[in-house]
């Protein structure tokens, strides 16, 4: 798997050398808070079909962009992302975002539709709708180092484990704090429903995004809507990527049948 930087924000994840031009569709992946363009590679085997293109967002302040200031305005980040996605792609777009990335994905989808781009599907994972966000800037700023270590250990970032080493925590905490503030300071304004299909996914044991919050995404599009719940917590897709990818592909215009092992309860 190769990652090729198209712009500082937009990275292409590719394995193929003979992709059709234009590709039948392009997936755009938006990572969770604290995550990077490297964090969602496990989705690909069960999400992308041969010939399809995958782009991932690489937020500033992490990975190869670690020397850059963190983003402070989600709307401005969405402006940049939409412009760069529009300039780098042709054909249908499928936006998939987890947690922070889901809300960012909504804002990007809104801008792309304003550019008359074909958004085939917006898939939002483990996220409350824009008007029901849980984070408060003052509370985020008041969190101590011990608070952040507990956040990392209980689901604030995938793959950290119960007790992240001190050096790892010291690198992760500033990134996670900045991303929490990015979402906490976000103000969506009056409701602006999309017209594209929208799929809301989540984990049955997610303490932050319970099923009613997934269902509440229904009012954020005038297009077809579905919601589904899989077993697991905020990072429910870990170990269930076949089910996760199958639910998304089943909502596409030319779907591939979801894996028979899918155990989601879908509406």
GROMACS .gro file of C-alpha atoms in nm:
model
  267
    1UNK     CA    1   0.000   0.000   0.000
    2UNK     CA    2   0.147   0.337  -0.105
    3UNK     CA    3   0.052   0.682   0.016
    4UNK     CA    4   0.115   0.961  -0.230
    5UNK     CA    5   0.084   1.325  -0.125
    6UNK     CA    6  -0.125   1.524  -0.371
    7UNK     CA    7  -0.136   1.832  -0.146
    8UNK     CA    8  -0.043   1.873   0.221
    9UNK     CA    9  -0.406   1.792   0.312
   10UNK     CA   10  -0.492   1.536   0.045
   11UNK     CA   11  -0.314   1.200   0.021
   12UNK     CA   12  -0.387   0.916  -0.220
   13UNK     CA   13  -0.374   0.557  -0.095
   14UNK     CA   14  -0.308   0.322  -0.383
   15UNK     CA   15  -0.203  -0.032  -0.468
   16UNK     CA   16  -0.296  -0.036  -0.835
   17UNK     CA   17  -0.095   0.077  -1.136
   18UNK     CA   18  -0.364   0.025  -1.401
   19UNK     CA   19  -0.662   0.210  -1.257
   20UNK     CA   20  -0.926   0.313  -1.513
   21UNK     CA   21  -0.948   0.684  -1.592
   22UNK     CA   22  -1.170   0.827  -1.471
   23UNK     CA   23  -1.225   0.577  -1.187
   24UNK     CA   24  -1.582   0.458  -1.129
   25UNK     CA   25  -1.582   0.638  -0.793
   26UNK     CA   26  -1.345   0.798  -0.543
   27UNK     CA   27  -1.361   0.737  -0.169
   28UNK     CA   28  -1.253   1.028   0.053
   29UNK     CA   29  -1.167   0.926   0.410
   30UNK     CA   30  -1.171   1.174   0.700
   31UNK     CA   31  -0.994   1.054   1.019
   32UNK     CA   32  -1.112   1.078   1.377
   33UNK     CA   33  -0.978   1.331   1.628
   34UNK     CA   34  -0.613   1.257   1.696
   35UNK     CA   35  -0.590   1.045   1.381
   36UNK     CA   36  -0.406   1.086   1.054
   37UNK     CA   37  -0.417   0.968   0.694
   38UNK     CA   38  -0.239   0.653   0.813
   39UNK     CA   39  -0.512   0.563   1.063
   40UNK     CA   40  -0.781   0.432   0.828
   41UNK     CA   41  -0.586   0.191   0.611
   42UNK     CA   42  -0.759  -0.106   0.774
   43UNK     CA   43  -1.086   0.001   0.606
   44UNK     CA   44  -0.955  -0.040   0.255
   45UNK     CA   45  -0.965  -0.418   0.189
   46UNK     CA   46  -1.339  -0.428   0.263
   47UNK     CA   47  -1.429  -0.083   0.133
   48UNK     CA   48  -1.255  -0.036  -0.201
   49UNK     CA   49  -1.333  -0.246  -0.508
   50UNK     CA   50  -1.078  -0.289  -0.790
   51UNK     CA   51  -1.039   0.024  -0.998
   52UNK     CA   52  -1.173   0.259  -0.732
   53UNK     CA   53  -0.967   0.546  -0.598
   54UNK     CA   54  -0.907   0.634  -0.231
   55UNK     CA   55  -0.800   0.971  -0.092
   56UNK     CA   56  -0.740   1.041   0.278
   57UNK     CA   57  -0.719   1.372   0.462
   58UNK     CA   58  -0.395   1.446   0.645
   59UNK     CA   59  -0.480   1.712   0.902
   60UNK     CA   60  -0.206   1.962   0.998
   61UNK     CA   61  -0.010   1.913   1.318
   62UNK     CA   62   0.059   1.540   1.289
   63UNK     CA   63   0.266   1.290   1.094
   64UNK     CA   64   0.460   1.460   0.813
   65UNK     CA   65   0.274   1.784   0.899
   66UNK     CA   66   0.374   1.781   1.267
   67UNK     CA   67   0.561   2.112   1.240
   68UNK     CA   68   0.252   2.296   1.112
   69UNK     CA   69  -0.002   2.468   1.338
   70UNK     CA   70  -0.313   2.267   1.413
   71UNK     CA   71  -0.639   2.361   1.240
   72UNK     CA   72  -0.854   2.591   1.452
   73UNK     CA   73  -1.159   2.643   1.226
   74UNK     CA   74  -1.350   2.338   1.101
   75UNK     CA   75  -1.535   2.537   0.834
   76UNK     CA   76  -1.208   2.671   0.694
   77UNK     CA   77  -1.063   2.319   0.691
   78UNK     CA   78  -1.371   2.201   0.502
   79UNK     CA   79  -1.330   2.487   0.251
   80UNK     CA   80  -0.973   2.379   0.174
   81UNK     CA   81  -1.061   2.010   0.159
   82UNK     CA   82  -1.355   2.061  -0.077
   83UNK     CA   83  -1.152   2.277  -0.315
   84UNK     CA   84  -0.868   2.027  -0.325
   85UNK     CA   85  -1.095   1.724  -0.362
   86UNK     CA   86  -1.283   1.893  -0.647
   87UNK     CA   87  -0.957   1.976  -0.822
   88UNK     CA   88  -0.809   1.628  -0.784
   89UNK     CA   89  -1.104   1.406  -0.877
   90UNK     CA   90  -1.359   1.323  -1.141
   91UNK     CA   91  -1.681   1.127  -1.115
   92UNK     CA   92  -1.881   1.019  -0.809
   93UNK     CA   93  -1.748   1.079  -0.458
   94UNK     CA   94  -1.810   0.870  -0.147
   95UNK     CA   95  -1.720   1.053   0.177
   96UNK     CA   96  -1.653   0.839   0.485
   97UNK     CA   97  -1.562   1.001   0.817
   98UNK     CA   98  -1.526   0.874   1.172
   99UNK     CA   99  -1.611   1.090   1.476
  100UNK     CA  100  -1.458   1.435   1.408
  101UNK     CA  101  -1.409   1.321   1.048
  102UNK     CA  102  -1.782   1.256   1.013
  103UNK     CA  103  -1.875   1.615   1.100
  104UNK     CA  104  -1.600   1.743   0.872
  105UNK     CA  105  -1.730   1.508   0.603
  106UNK     CA  106  -2.075   1.668   0.629
  107UNK     CA  107  -1.928   2.014   0.578
  108UNK     CA  108  -1.718   1.894   0.284
  109UNK     CA  109  -2.020   1.723   0.126
  110UNK     CA  110  -2.219   2.045   0.156
  111UNK     CA  111  -1.949   2.240  -0.028
  112UNK     CA  112  -1.901   1.976  -0.296
  113UNK     CA  113  -2.272   1.970  -0.370
  114UNK     CA  114  -2.257   2.349  -0.399
  115UNK     CA  115  -1.994   2.294  -0.670
  116UNK     CA  116  -2.235   2.058  -0.849
  117UNK     CA  117  -2.016   1.758  -0.770
  118UNK     CA  118  -2.178   1.416  -0.750
  119UNK     CA  119  -2.168   1.302  -0.386
  120UNK     CA  120  -2.283   0.943  -0.416
  121UNK     CA  121  -2.292   0.885  -0.039
  122UNK     CA  122  -2.191   1.046   0.289
  123UNK     CA  123  -2.116   0.781   0.554
  124UNK     CA  124  -2.084   0.922   0.907
  125UNK     CA  125  -1.939   0.692   1.172
  126UNK     CA  126  -1.957   0.727   1.551
  127UNK     CA  127  -2.061   1.092   1.540
  128UNK     CA  128  -2.340   1.310   1.668
  129UNK     CA  129  -2.503   1.544   1.414
  130UNK     CA  130  -2.362   1.896   1.381
  131UNK     CA  131  -2.618   2.052   1.616
  132UNK     CA  132  -2.577   1.795   1.894
  133UNK     CA  133  -2.204   1.804   1.963
  134UNK     CA  134  -2.100   1.720   2.319
  135UNK     CA  135  -1.774   1.912   2.360
  136UNK     CA  136  -1.737   2.246   2.539
  137UNK     CA  137  -1.422   2.456   2.473
  138UNK     CA  138  -1.378   2.557   2.838
  139UNK     CA  139  -1.406   2.197   2.954
  140UNK     CA  140  -1.152   2.083   2.694
  141UNK     CA  141  -0.907   2.354   2.797
  142UNK     CA  142  -0.951   2.261   3.166
  143UNK     CA  143  -0.849   1.896   3.112
  144UNK     CA  144  -0.529   1.796   3.289
  145UNK     CA  145  -0.261   1.561   3.161
  146UNK     CA  146  -0.414   1.281   3.370
  147UNK     CA  147  -0.754   1.355   3.215
  148UNK     CA  148  -0.606   1.325   2.868
  149UNK     CA  149  -0.430   0.998   2.952
  150UNK     CA  150  -0.762   0.858   3.072
  151UNK     CA  151  -0.926   0.984   2.751
  152UNK     CA  152  -0.662   0.807   2.543
  153UNK     CA  153  -0.703   0.488   2.743
  154UNK     CA  154  -1.083   0.480   2.725
  155UNK     CA  155  -1.137   0.554   2.359
  156UNK     CA  156  -1.010   0.900   2.275
  157UNK     CA  157  -0.783   0.745   2.015
  158UNK     CA  158  -0.777   0.401   1.855
  159UNK     CA  159  -0.494   0.165   1.934
  160UNK     CA  160  -0.345   0.346   2.235
  161UNK     CA  161  -0.416   0.068   2.482
  162UNK     CA  162  -0.509   0.099   2.847
  163UNK     CA  163  -0.188   0.274   2.956
  164UNK     CA  164  -0.011   0.456   2.674
  165UNK     CA  165   0.362   0.505   2.738
  166UNK     CA  166   0.453   0.851   2.864
  167UNK     CA  167   0.641   0.952   2.550
  168UNK     CA  168   0.354   0.838   2.327
  169UNK     CA  169   0.102   1.023   2.544
  170UNK     CA  170   0.309   1.341   2.531
  171UNK     CA  171   0.298   1.331   2.150
  172UNK     CA  172  -0.069   1.237   2.129
  173UNK     CA  173  -0.217   1.478   2.384
  174UNK     CA  174  -0.150   1.807   2.197
  175UNK     CA  175  -0.295   1.660   1.877
  176UNK     CA  176  -0.604   1.527   2.051
  177UNK     CA  177  -0.655   1.852   2.246
  178UNK     CA  178  -0.638   2.055   1.924
  179UNK     CA  179  -0.887   1.829   1.749
  180UNK     CA  180  -1.128   1.834   2.043
  181UNK     CA  181  -1.111   2.214   2.041
  182UNK     CA  182  -1.168   2.217   1.665
  183UNK     CA  183  -1.494   2.031   1.715
  184UNK     CA  184  -1.591   2.214   2.036
  185UNK     CA  185  -1.562   2.554   1.866
  186UNK     CA  186  -1.753   2.444   1.558
  187UNK     CA  187  -2.087   2.617   1.506
  188UNK     CA  188  -2.293   2.469   1.222
  189UNK     CA  189  -2.539   2.757   1.193
  190UNK     CA  190  -2.894   2.698   1.064
  191UNK     CA  191  -2.963   2.344   0.941
  192UNK     CA  192  -2.849   2.294   0.581
  193UNK     CA  193  -2.970   1.952   0.470
  194UNK     CA  194  -2.776   1.774   0.200
  195UNK     CA  195  -2.948   1.614  -0.097
  196UNK     CA  196  -2.721   1.309  -0.118
  197UNK     CA  197  -2.780   0.971   0.050
  198UNK     CA  198  -2.655   0.957   0.409
  199UNK     CA  199  -2.561   0.650   0.615
  200UNK     CA  200  -2.500   0.679   0.992
  201UNK     CA  201  -2.304   0.399   1.159
  202UNK     CA  202  -2.204   0.342   1.519
  203UNK     CA  203  -2.118   0.099   1.797
  204UNK     CA  204  -2.382  -0.043   2.029
  205UNK     CA  205  -2.163   0.026   2.333
  206UNK     CA  206  -2.035   0.369   2.232
  207UNK     CA  207  -2.079   0.584   2.546
  208UNK     CA  208  -2.071   0.910   2.348
  209UNK     CA  209  -2.283   0.832   2.041
  210UNK     CA  210  -2.589   0.629   2.128
  211UNK     CA  211  -2.841   0.510   1.869
  212UNK     CA  212  -3.073   0.815   1.893
  213UNK     CA  213  -2.784   1.037   1.782
  214UNK     CA  214  -2.733   0.823   1.473
  215UNK     CA  215  -3.104   0.842   1.393
  216UNK     CA  216  -3.090   1.223   1.436
  217UNK     CA  217  -2.873   1.247   1.123
  218UNK     CA  218  -3.193   1.182   0.927
  219UNK     CA  219  -3.279   1.553   0.933
  220UNK     CA  220  -2.944   1.645   0.776
  221UNK     CA  221  -3.032   1.522   0.428
  222UNK     CA  222  -3.336   1.526   0.202
  223UNK     CA  223  -3.197   1.218   0.026
  224UNK     CA  224  -3.220   0.852   0.127
  225UNK     CA  225  -3.117   0.781   0.487
  226UNK     CA  226  -3.017   0.469   0.679
  227UNK     CA  227  -2.864   0.399   1.018
  228UNK     CA  228  -2.697   0.085   1.147
  229UNK     CA  229  -2.538  -0.032   1.470
  230UNK     CA  230  -2.259  -0.288   1.505
  231UNK     CA  231  -2.133  -0.446   1.827
  232UNK     CA  232  -1.854  -0.250   1.992
  233UNK     CA  233  -1.758   0.087   2.136
  234UNK     CA  234  -1.650   0.415   1.975
  235UNK     CA  235  -1.402   0.228   1.755
  236UNK     CA  236  -1.647  -0.054   1.684
  237UNK     CA  237  -1.512  -0.111   1.331
  238UNK     CA  238  -1.185  -0.256   1.461
  239UNK     CA  239  -1.215  -0.629   1.398
  240UNK     CA  240  -1.537  -0.577   1.201
  241UNK     CA  241  -1.414  -0.410   0.883
  242UNK     CA  242  -1.596  -0.660   0.658
  243UNK     CA  243  -1.928  -0.563   0.816
  244UNK     CA  244  -1.838  -0.195   0.814
  245UNK     CA  245  -1.734  -0.196   0.449
  246UNK     CA  246  -2.029  -0.411   0.348
  247UNK     CA  247  -2.281  -0.169   0.499
  248UNK     CA  248  -2.128   0.121   0.307
  249UNK     CA  249  -2.098  -0.063  -0.023
  250UNK     CA  250  -2.460  -0.178   0.005
  251UNK     CA  251  -2.571   0.187  -0.017
  252UNK     CA  252  -2.381   0.262  -0.339
  253UNK     CA  253  -2.551   0.283  -0.677
  254UNK     CA  254  -2.395  -0.042  -0.797
  255UNK     CA  255  -2.358  -0.223  -0.465
  256UNK     CA  256  -2.154  -0.529  -0.388
  257UNK     CA  257  -2.346  -0.759  -0.154
  258UNK     CA  258  -2.256  -0.708   0.211
  259UNK     CA  259  -2.070  -0.992   0.381
  260UNK     CA  260  -2.303  -1.259   0.515
  261UNK     CA  261  -2.142  -1.220   0.856
  262UNK     CA  262  -2.289  -0.869   0.900
  263UNK     CA  263  -2.472  -0.854   1.231
  264UNK     CA  264  -2.591  -0.495   1.215
  265UNK     CA  265  -2.945  -0.391   1.288
  266UNK     CA  266  -3.031  -0.158   1.001
  267UNK     CA  267  -3.324   0.071   0.939
   0.00000   0.00000   0.00000
